[in-house]
PDB file of N, CA and C in Angstrom:
ATOM      1  N   UNK M  30     -12.290   8.705   2.264  1.00 71.00           N
ATOM      2  CA  UNK M  30     -11.674   7.448   2.677  1.00 71.00           C
ATOM      3  C   UNK M  30     -11.424   6.573   1.431  1.00 71.00           C
ATOM      4  N   UNK M  31     -12.332   6.571   0.478  1.00 82.00           N
ATOM      5  CA  UNK M  31     -12.195   5.796  -0.681  1.00 82.00           C
ATOM      6  C   UNK M  31     -10.986   6.275  -1.515  1.00 82.00           C
ATOM      7  N   UNK M  32     -10.742   7.578  -1.515  1.00 87.00           N
ATOM      8  CA  UNK M  32      -9.623   8.101  -2.252  1.00 87.00           C
ATOM      9  C   UNK M  32      -8.269   7.609  -1.657  1.00 87.00           C
ATOM     10  N   UNK M  33      -8.239   7.555  -0.363  1.00 82.00           N
ATOM     11  CA  UNK M  33      -7.039   7.011   0.295  1.00 82.00           C
ATOM     12  C   UNK M  33      -6.796   5.529  -0.106  1.00 82.00           C
ATOM     13  N   UNK M  34      -7.828   4.782  -0.109  1.00 81.00           N
ATOM     14  CA  UNK M  34      -7.734   3.334  -0.454  1.00 81.00           C
ATOM     15  C   UNK M  34      -7.431   3.176  -1.938  1.00 81.00           C
ATOM     16  N   UNK M  35      -7.971   4.014  -2.783  1.00 89.00           N
ATOM     17  CA  UNK M  35      -7.667   3.942  -4.236  1.00 89.00           C
ATOM     18  C   UNK M  35      -6.208   4.277  -4.445  1.00 89.00           C
ATOM     19  N   UNK M  36      -5.694   5.311  -3.799  1.00 89.00           N
ATOM     20  CA  UNK M  36      -4.282   5.705  -3.893  1.00 89.00           C
ATOM     21  C   UNK M  36      -3.430   4.503  -3.452  1.00 89.00           C
ATOM     22  N   UNK M  37      -3.749   3.883  -2.339  1.00 88.00           N
ATOM     23  CA  UNK M  37      -3.034   2.778  -1.867  1.00 88.00           C
ATOM     24  C   UNK M  37      -3.008   1.604  -2.854  1.00 88.00           C
ATOM     25  N   UNK M  38      -4.154   1.353  -3.473  1.00 90.00           N
ATOM     26  CA  UNK M  38      -4.256   0.292  -4.426  1.00 90.00           C
ATOM     27  C   UNK M  38      -3.366   0.550  -5.634  1.00 90.00           C
ATOM     28  N   UNK M  39      -3.445   1.750  -6.143  1.00 92.00           N
ATOM     29  CA  UNK M  39      -2.627   2.112  -7.297  1.00 92.00           C
ATOM     30  C   UNK M  39      -1.116   2.055  -6.984  1.00 92.00           C
ATOM     31  N   UNK M  40      -0.734   2.508  -5.792  1.00 90.00           N
ATOM     32  CA  UNK M  40       0.694   2.372  -5.399  1.00 90.00           C
ATOM     33  C   UNK M  40       1.142   0.944  -5.314  1.00 90.00           C
ATOM     34  N   UNK M  41       0.312   0.072  -4.604  1.00 91.00           N
ATOM     35  CA  UNK M  41       0.724  -1.316  -4.413  1.00 91.00           C
ATOM     36  C   UNK M  41       0.842  -2.008  -5.749  1.00 91.00           C
ATOM     37  N   UNK M  42      -0.147  -1.919  -6.603  1.00 91.00           N
ATOM     38  CA  UNK M  42      -0.163  -2.608  -7.891  1.00 91.00           C
ATOM     39  C   UNK M  42       0.940  -2.084  -8.797  1.00 91.00           C
ATOM     40  N   UNK M  43       1.060  -0.751  -8.914  1.00 89.00           N
ATOM     41  CA  UNK M  43       2.113  -0.129  -9.738  1.00 89.00           C
ATOM     42  C   UNK M  43       3.494  -0.409  -9.303  1.00 89.00           C
ATOM     43  N   UNK M  44       3.736  -0.211  -8.037  1.00 87.00           N
ATOM     44  CA  UNK M  44       5.088  -0.437  -7.465  1.00 87.00           C
ATOM     45  C   UNK M  44       5.529  -1.895  -7.588  1.00 87.00           C
ATOM     46  N   UNK M  45       4.579  -2.840  -7.222  1.00 87.00           N
ATOM     47  CA  UNK M  45       4.912  -4.233  -7.299  1.00 87.00           C
ATOM     48  C   UNK M  45       5.124  -4.679  -8.755  1.00 87.00           C
ATOM     49  N   UNK M  46       4.417  -4.158  -9.714  1.00 87.00           N
ATOM     50  CA  UNK M  46       4.638  -4.446 -11.123  1.00 87.00           C
ATOM     51  C   UNK M  46       5.979  -3.952 -11.559  1.00 87.00           C
ATOM     52  N   UNK M  47       6.309  -2.705 -11.206  1.00 84.00           N
ATOM     53  CA  UNK M  47       7.587  -2.116 -11.639  1.00 84.00           C
ATOM     54  C   UNK M  47       8.791  -2.662 -10.939  1.00 84.00           C
ATOM     55  N   UNK M  48       8.690  -2.978  -9.655  1.00 84.00           N
ATOM     56  CA  UNK M  48       9.849  -3.397  -8.921  1.00 84.00           C
ATOM     57  C   UNK M  48       9.908  -4.858  -8.580  1.00 84.00           C
ATOM     58  N   UNK M  49       8.817  -5.601  -8.706  1.00 82.00           N
ATOM     59  CA  UNK M  49       8.781  -6.975  -8.274  1.00 82.00           C
ATOM     60  C   UNK M  49       8.992  -7.952  -9.415  1.00 82.00           C
ATOM     61  N   UNK M  50       8.908  -7.525 -10.630  1.00 83.00           N
ATOM     62  CA  UNK M  50       9.116  -8.411 -11.783  1.00 83.00           C
ATOM     63  C   UNK M  50      10.377  -8.022 -12.493  1.00 83.00           C
ATOM     64  N   UNK M  51      11.008  -9.027 -13.133  1.00 82.00           N
ATOM     65  CA  UNK M  51      12.233  -8.771 -13.931  1.00 82.00           C
ATOM     66  C   UNK M  51      11.821  -8.235 -15.276  1.00 82.00           C
ATOM     67  N   UNK M  52      12.297  -7.004 -15.576  1.00 80.00           N
ATOM     68  CA  UNK M  52      12.084  -6.397 -16.850  1.00 80.00           C
ATOM     69  C   UNK M  52      13.391  -6.452 -17.643  1.00 80.00           C
ATOM     70  N   UNK M  53      13.338  -6.576 -19.013  1.00 82.00           N
ATOM     71  CA  UNK M  53      14.556  -6.557 -19.750  1.00 82.00           C
ATOM     72  C   UNK M  53      15.268  -5.232 -19.647  1.00 82.00           C
ATOM     73  N   UNK M  54      16.627  -5.302 -19.712  1.00 82.00           N
ATOM     74  CA  UNK M  54      17.449  -4.134 -19.624  1.00 82.00           C
ATOM     75  C   UNK M  54      17.105  -3.102 -20.681  1.00 82.00           C
ATOM     76  N   UNK M  55      16.714  -3.515 -21.863  1.00 84.00           N
ATOM     77  CA  UNK M  55      16.407  -2.575 -22.931  1.00 84.00           C
ATOM     78  C   UNK M  55      15.020  -2.045 -22.851  1.00 84.00           C
ATOM     79  N   UNK M  56      14.224  -2.427 -21.876  1.00 84.00           N
ATOM     80  CA  UNK M  56      12.858  -1.876 -21.724  1.00 84.00           C
ATOM     81  C   UNK M  56      12.991  -0.401 -21.364  1.00 84.00           C
ATOM     82  N   UNK M  57      11.997   0.419 -21.871  1.00 85.00           N
ATOM     83  CA  UNK M  57      12.025   1.845 -21.559  1.00 85.00           C
ATOM     84  C   UNK M  57      11.761   2.134 -20.073  1.00 85.00           C
ATOM     85  N   UNK M  58      11.068   1.189 -19.456  1.00 83.00           N
ATOM     86  CA  UNK M  58      10.841   1.333 -17.991  1.00 83.00           C
ATOM     87  C   UNK M  58      12.126   1.238 -17.204  1.00 83.00           C
ATOM     88  N   UNK M  59      13.025   0.328 -17.571  1.00 83.00           N
ATOM     89  CA  UNK M  59      14.292   0.204 -16.931  1.00 83.00           C
ATOM     90  C   UNK M  59      15.218   1.357 -17.310  1.00 83.00           C
ATOM     91  N   UNK M  60      15.212   1.716 -18.509  1.00 81.00           N
ATOM     92  CA  UNK M  60      16.048   2.804 -19.045  1.00 81.00           C
ATOM     93  C   UNK M  60      15.710   4.127 -18.324  1.00 81.00           C
ATOM     94  N   UNK M  61      14.423   4.352 -18.066  1.00 82.00           N
ATOM     95  CA  UNK M  61      14.012   5.594 -17.450  1.00 82.00           C
ATOM     96  C   UNK M  61      14.156   5.535 -15.910  1.00 82.00           C
ATOM     97  N   UNK M  62      14.444   4.319 -15.322  1.00 80.00           N
ATOM     98  CA  UNK M  62      14.644   4.204 -13.913  1.00 80.00           C
ATOM     99  C   UNK M  62      13.361   3.921 -13.146  1.00 80.00           C
ATOM    100  N   UNK M  63      12.257   3.703 -13.841  1.00 84.00           N
ATOM    101  CA  UNK M  63      11.019   3.401 -13.159  1.00 84.00           C
ATOM    102  C   UNK M  63      10.952   1.945 -12.698  1.00 84.00           C
ATOM    103  N   UNK M  64      11.449   1.000 -13.528  1.00 82.00           N
ATOM    104  CA  UNK M  64      11.323  -0.419 -13.158  1.00 82.00           C
ATOM    105  C   UNK M  64      12.727  -0.958 -12.813  1.00 82.00           C
ATOM    106  N   UNK M  65      12.638  -2.082 -12.114  1.00 79.00           N
ATOM    107  CA  UNK M  65      13.847  -2.721 -11.719  1.00 79.00           C
ATOM    108  C   UNK M  65      14.425  -3.623 -12.859  1.00 79.00           C
ATOM    109  N   UNK M  66      15.739  -3.511 -13.027  1.00 76.00           N
ATOM    110  CA  UNK M  66      16.366  -4.391 -14.007  1.00 76.00           C
ATOM    111  C   UNK M  66      16.649  -5.734 -13.379  1.00 76.00           C
ATOM    112  N   UNK M  67      17.257  -6.668 -14.154  1.00 75.00           N
ATOM    113  CA  UNK M  67      17.477  -8.023 -13.619  1.00 75.00           C
ATOM    114  C   UNK M  67      18.343  -8.099 -12.366  1.00 75.00           C
ATOM    115  N   UNK M  68      19.233  -7.165 -12.208  1.00 72.00           N
ATOM    116  CA  UNK M  68      20.099  -7.187 -11.027  1.00 72.00           C
ATOM    117  C   UNK M  68      19.493  -6.489  -9.817  1.00 72.00           C
ATOM    118  N   UNK M  69      18.437  -5.736 -10.019  1.00 71.00           N
ATOM    119  CA  UNK M  69      17.897  -4.987  -8.862  1.00 71.00           C
ATOM    120  C   UNK M  69      16.701  -5.660  -8.214  1.00 71.00           C
ATOM    121  N   UNK M  70      16.097  -6.691  -8.796  1.00 66.00           N
ATOM    122  CA  UNK M  70      14.895  -7.273  -8.300  1.00 66.00           C
ATOM    123  C   UNK M  70      15.053  -7.939  -6.952  1.00 66.00           C
ATOM    124  N   UNK M  71      16.250  -8.508  -6.711  1.00 77.00           N
ATOM    125  CA  UNK M  71      16.454  -9.292  -5.496  1.00 77.00           C
ATOM    126  C   UNK M  71      17.185  -8.461  -4.403  1.00 77.00           C
ATOM    127  N   UNK M  72      17.174  -7.096  -4.510  1.00 78.00           N
ATOM    128  CA  UNK M  72      17.754  -6.287  -3.480  1.00 78.00           C
ATOM    129  C   UNK M  72      16.936  -6.419  -2.190  1.00 78.00           C
ATOM    130  N   UNK M  73      17.533  -6.417  -1.022  1.00 80.00           N
ATOM    131  CA  UNK M  73      16.816  -6.619   0.239  1.00 80.00           C
ATOM    132  C   UNK M  73      16.845  -5.432   1.166  1.00 80.00           C
ATOM    133  N   UNK M  74      15.887  -5.334   1.993  1.00 84.00           N
ATOM    134  CA  UNK M  74      15.792  -4.318   3.044  1.00 84.00           C
ATOM    135  C   UNK M  74      15.336  -5.023   4.342  1.00 84.00           C
ATOM    136  N   UNK M  75      16.188  -5.083   5.357  1.00 86.00           N
ATOM    137  CA  UNK M  75      15.955  -5.842   6.571  1.00 86.00           C
ATOM    138  C   UNK M  75      15.756  -7.306   6.306  1.00 86.00           C
ATOM    139  N   UNK M  76      16.415  -7.819   5.231  1.00 89.00           N
ATOM    140  CA  UNK M  76      16.339  -9.239   4.885  1.00 89.00           C
ATOM    141  C   UNK M  76      15.111  -9.620   4.059  1.00 89.00           C
ATOM    142  N   UNK M  77      14.299  -8.649   3.711  1.00 87.00           N
ATOM    143  CA  UNK M  77      13.040  -8.856   2.935  1.00 87.00           C
ATOM    144  C   UNK M  77      13.235  -8.213   1.624  1.00 87.00           C
ATOM    145  N   UNK M  78      12.806  -8.762   0.516  1.00 87.00           N
ATOM    146  CA  UNK M  78      12.960  -8.050  -0.777  1.00 87.00           C
ATOM    147  C   UNK M  78      12.373  -6.634  -0.699  1.00 87.00           C
ATOM    148  N   UNK M  79      13.082  -5.638  -1.247  1.00 84.00           N
ATOM    149  CA  UNK M  79      12.714  -4.226  -1.172  1.00 84.00           C
ATOM    150  C   UNK M  79      11.293  -4.001  -1.728  1.00 84.00           C
ATOM    151  N   UNK M  80      10.931  -4.713  -2.795  1.00 87.00           N
ATOM    152  CA  UNK M  80       9.623  -4.469  -3.404  1.00 87.00           C
ATOM    153  C   UNK M  80       8.507  -4.884  -2.505  1.00 87.00           C
ATOM    154  N   UNK M  81       8.791  -5.870  -1.645  1.00 89.00           N
ATOM    155  CA  UNK M  81       7.693  -6.319  -0.703  1.00 89.00           C
ATOM    156  C   UNK M  81       7.594  -5.310   0.465  1.00 89.00           C
ATOM    157  N   UNK M  82       8.756  -4.781   0.966  1.00 91.00           N
ATOM    158  CA  UNK M  82       8.706  -3.816   2.046  1.00 91.00           C
ATOM    159  C   UNK M  82       7.994  -2.528   1.578  1.00 91.00           C
ATOM    160  N   UNK M  83       8.467  -1.945   0.460  1.00 89.00           N
ATOM    161  CA  UNK M  83       7.933  -0.651   0.035  1.00 89.00           C
ATOM    162  C   UNK M  83       6.665  -0.775  -0.817  1.00 89.00           C
ATOM    163  N   UNK M  84       6.428  -1.948  -1.373  1.00 90.00           N
ATOM    164  CA  UNK M  84       5.237  -2.140  -2.248  1.00 90.00           C
ATOM    165  C   UNK M  84       4.040  -2.777  -1.543  1.00 90.00           C
ATOM    166  N   UNK M  85       4.283  -3.541  -0.438  1.00 91.00           N
ATOM    167  CA  UNK M  85       3.206  -4.166   0.235  1.00 91.00           C
ATOM    168  C   UNK M  85       3.132  -3.860   1.729  1.00 91.00           C
ATOM    169  N   UNK M  86       4.232  -4.088   2.420  1.00 92.00           N
ATOM    170  CA  UNK M  86       4.223  -3.972   3.820  1.00 92.00           C
ATOM    171  C   UNK M  86       3.903  -2.585   4.364  1.00 92.00           C
ATOM    172  N   UNK M  87       4.645  -1.610   3.931  1.00 92.00           N
ATOM    173  CA  UNK M  87       4.487  -0.222   4.393  1.00 92.00           C
ATOM    174  C   UNK M  87       3.132   0.386   3.977  1.00 92.00           C
ATOM    175  N   UNK M  88       2.669   0.188   2.694  1.00 92.00           N
ATOM    176  CA  UNK M  88       1.389   0.753   2.301  1.00 92.00           C
ATOM    177  C   UNK M  88       0.210   0.077   3.063  1.00 92.00           C
ATOM    178  N   UNK M  89       0.325  -1.214   3.315  1.00 90.00           N
ATOM    179  CA  UNK M  89      -0.760  -1.891   4.054  1.00 90.00           C
ATOM    180  C   UNK M  89      -0.778  -1.443   5.524  1.00 90.00           C
ATOM    181  N   UNK M  90       0.342  -1.225   6.114  1.00 92.00           N
ATOM    182  CA  UNK M  90       0.411  -0.736   7.486  1.00 92.00           C
ATOM    183  C   UNK M  90      -0.182   0.694   7.571  1.00 92.00           C
ATOM    184  N   UNK M  91       0.184   1.518   6.610  1.00 91.00           N
ATOM    185  CA  UNK M  91      -0.343   2.941   6.616  1.00 91.00           C
ATOM    186  C   UNK M  91      -1.889   2.939   6.331  1.00 91.00           C
ATOM    187  N   UNK M  92      -2.352   2.095   5.437  1.00 89.00           N
ATOM    188  CA  UNK M  92      -3.798   2.050   5.153  1.00 89.00           C
ATOM    189  C   UNK M  92      -4.539   1.479   6.345  1.00 89.00           C
ATOM    190  N   UNK M  93      -3.948   0.511   7.050  1.00 90.00           N
ATOM    191  CA  UNK M  93      -4.608  -0.053   8.232  1.00 90.00           C
ATOM    192  C   UNK M  93      -4.671   1.005   9.386  1.00 90.00           C
ATOM    193  N   UNK M  94      -3.568   1.740   9.524  1.00 92.00           N
ATOM    194  CA  UNK M  94      -3.497   2.803  10.557  1.00 92.00           C
ATOM    195  C   UNK M  94      -4.537   3.872  10.257  1.00 92.00           C
ATOM    196  N   UNK M  95      -4.661   4.281   8.930  1.00 89.00           N
ATOM    197  CA  UNK M  95      -5.615   5.297   8.545  1.00 89.00           C
ATOM    198  C   UNK M  95      -7.038   4.769   8.868  1.00 89.00           C
ATOM    199  N   UNK M  96      -7.342   3.563   8.499  1.00 88.00           N
ATOM    200  CA  UNK M  96      -8.676   3.006   8.724  1.00 88.00           C
ATOM    201  C   UNK M  96      -9.011   2.994  10.231  1.00 88.00           C
ATOM    202  N   UNK M  97      -8.078   2.557  11.041  1.00 91.00           N
ATOM    203  CA  UNK M  97      -8.326   2.550  12.533  1.00 91.00           C
ATOM    204  C   UNK M  97      -8.551   3.964  13.015  1.00 91.00           C
ATOM    205  N   UNK M  98      -7.685   4.907  12.658  1.00 91.00           N
ATOM    206  CA  UNK M  98      -7.818   6.239  13.108  1.00 91.00           C
ATOM    207  C   UNK M  98      -9.105   6.883  12.567  1.00 91.00           C
ATOM    208  N   UNK M  99      -9.462   6.595  11.368  1.00 88.00           N
ATOM    209  CA  UNK M  99     -10.718   7.148  10.842  1.00 88.00           C
ATOM    210  C   UNK M  99     -11.910   6.589  11.585  1.00 88.00           C
ATOM    211  N   UNK M 100     -11.853   5.327  11.899  1.00 86.00           N
ATOM    212  CA  UNK M 100     -12.928   4.685  12.632  1.00 86.00           C
ATOM    213  C   UNK M 100     -13.076   5.217  14.039  1.00 86.00           C
ATOM    214  N   UNK M 101     -11.971   5.518  14.611  1.00 88.00           N
ATOM    215  CA  UNK M 101     -11.968   5.970  16.044  1.00 88.00           C
ATOM    216  C   UNK M 101     -12.332   7.493  16.131  1.00 88.00           C
ATOM    217  N   UNK M 102     -11.802   8.308  15.222  1.00 88.00           N
ATOM    218  CA  UNK M 102     -11.924   9.754  15.340  1.00 88.00           C
ATOM    219  C   UNK M 102     -12.687  10.459  14.250  1.00 88.00           C
ATOM    220  N   UNK M 103     -12.726   9.870  13.086  1.00 82.00           N
ATOM    221  CA  UNK M 103     -13.352  10.610  11.935  1.00 82.00           C
ATOM    222  C   UNK M 103     -14.752  10.232  11.590  1.00 82.00           C
ATOM    223  N   UNK M 104     -15.206   9.057  12.028  1.00 79.00           N
ATOM    224  CA  UNK M 104     -16.517   8.544  11.717  1.00 79.00           C
ATOM    225  C   UNK M 104     -17.521   9.035  12.783  1.00 79.00           C
ATOM    226  N   UNK M 105     -18.566   9.762  12.341  1.00 78.00           N
ATOM    227  CA  UNK M 105     -19.482  10.303  13.358  1.00 78.00           C
ATOM    228  C   UNK M 105     -20.386   9.157  13.939  1.00 78.00           C
ATOM    229  N   UNK M 106     -20.729   9.349  15.175  1.00 75.00           N
ATOM    230  CA  UNK M 106     -21.624   8.399  15.804  1.00 75.00           C
ATOM    231  C   UNK M 106     -23.072   8.664  15.363  1.00 75.00           C
ATOM    232  N   UNK M 107     -23.849   7.605  15.285  1.00 75.00           N
ATOM    233  CA  UNK M 107     -25.342   7.744  14.999  1.00 75.00           C
ATOM    234  C   UNK M 107     -26.034   7.829  16.341  1.00 75.00           C
ATOM    235  N   UNK M 108     -27.166   8.553  16.280  1.00 76.00           N
ATOM    236  CA  UNK M 108     -28.014   8.636  17.447  1.00 76.00           C
ATOM    237  C   UNK M 108     -28.630   7.291  17.724  1.00 76.00           C
ATOM    238  N   UNK M 109     -28.626   6.848  18.987  1.00 72.00           N
ATOM    239  CA  UNK M 109     -29.191   5.565  19.345  1.00 72.00           C
ATOM    240  C   UNK M 109     -30.682   5.602  19.536  1.00 72.00           C
ATOM    241  N   UNK M 110     -31.214   6.814  19.738  1.00 72.00           N
ATOM    242  CA  UNK M 110     -32.654   6.957  19.962  1.00 72.00           C
ATOM    243  C   UNK M 110     -32.956   6.787  21.463  1.00 72.00           C
ATOM    244  N   UNK M 111     -34.225   6.983  21.806  1.00 73.00           N
ATOM    245  CA  UNK M 111     -34.608   6.820  23.203  1.00 73.00           C
ATOM    246  C   UNK M 111     -34.860   5.348  23.576  1.00 73.00           C
ATOM    247  N   UNK M 112     -34.942   5.093  24.802  1.00 71.00           N
ATOM    248  CA  UNK M 112     -35.186   3.695  25.294  1.00 71.00           C
ATOM    249  C   UNK M 112     -36.652   3.389  25.005  1.00 71.00           C
ATOM    250  N   UNK M 113     -36.911   2.152  24.739  1.00 72.00           N
ATOM    251  CA  UNK M 113     -38.290   1.671  24.595  1.00 72.00           C
ATOM    252  C   UNK M 113     -38.749   1.148  25.946  1.00 72.00           C
ATOM    253  N   UNK M 114     -40.018   1.220  26.141  1.00 67.00           N
ATOM    254  CA  UNK M 114     -40.597   0.738  27.401  1.00 67.00           C
ATOM    255  C   UNK M 114     -40.549   1.734  28.509  1.00 67.00           C
ATOM    256  N   UNK M 115     -41.013   1.322  29.676  1.00 57.00           N
ATOM    257  CA  UNK M 115     -41.047   2.253  30.751  1.00 57.00           C
ATOM    258  C   UNK M 115     -39.715   2.597  31.432  1.00 57.00           C
ATOM    259  N   UNK M 116     -38.906   1.576  31.518  1.00 54.00           N
ATOM    260  CA  UNK M 116     -37.631   1.782  32.215  1.00 54.00           C
ATOM    261  C   UNK M 116     -37.850   2.079  33.673  1.00 54.00           C
ATOM    262  N   UNK M 117     -36.800   2.136  34.422  1.00 55.00           N
ATOM    263  CA  UNK M 117     -36.991   2.393  35.839  1.00 55.00           C
ATOM    264  C   UNK M 117     -36.370   3.714  36.272  1.00 55.00           C
TER     265      UNK M 117
END
């Protein structure tokens, strides 16, 4: 589970750095196509900046769904033990 969250963290931080900030056109990141240039930063998807949709919204939704599914189906239950006292 920690590996999934680490992967999500690296994606969110890396993608938001590369796509959410304005990098100079002459930067090697822009030249190689990894980072957004000045004209690409404000591109939208469903009216929301693309870097927010693909850098924050979708990874957080996927990580939350993974956590819920892991908690429901992947995490083993602990034994509760026997009842104390006489009981009826």
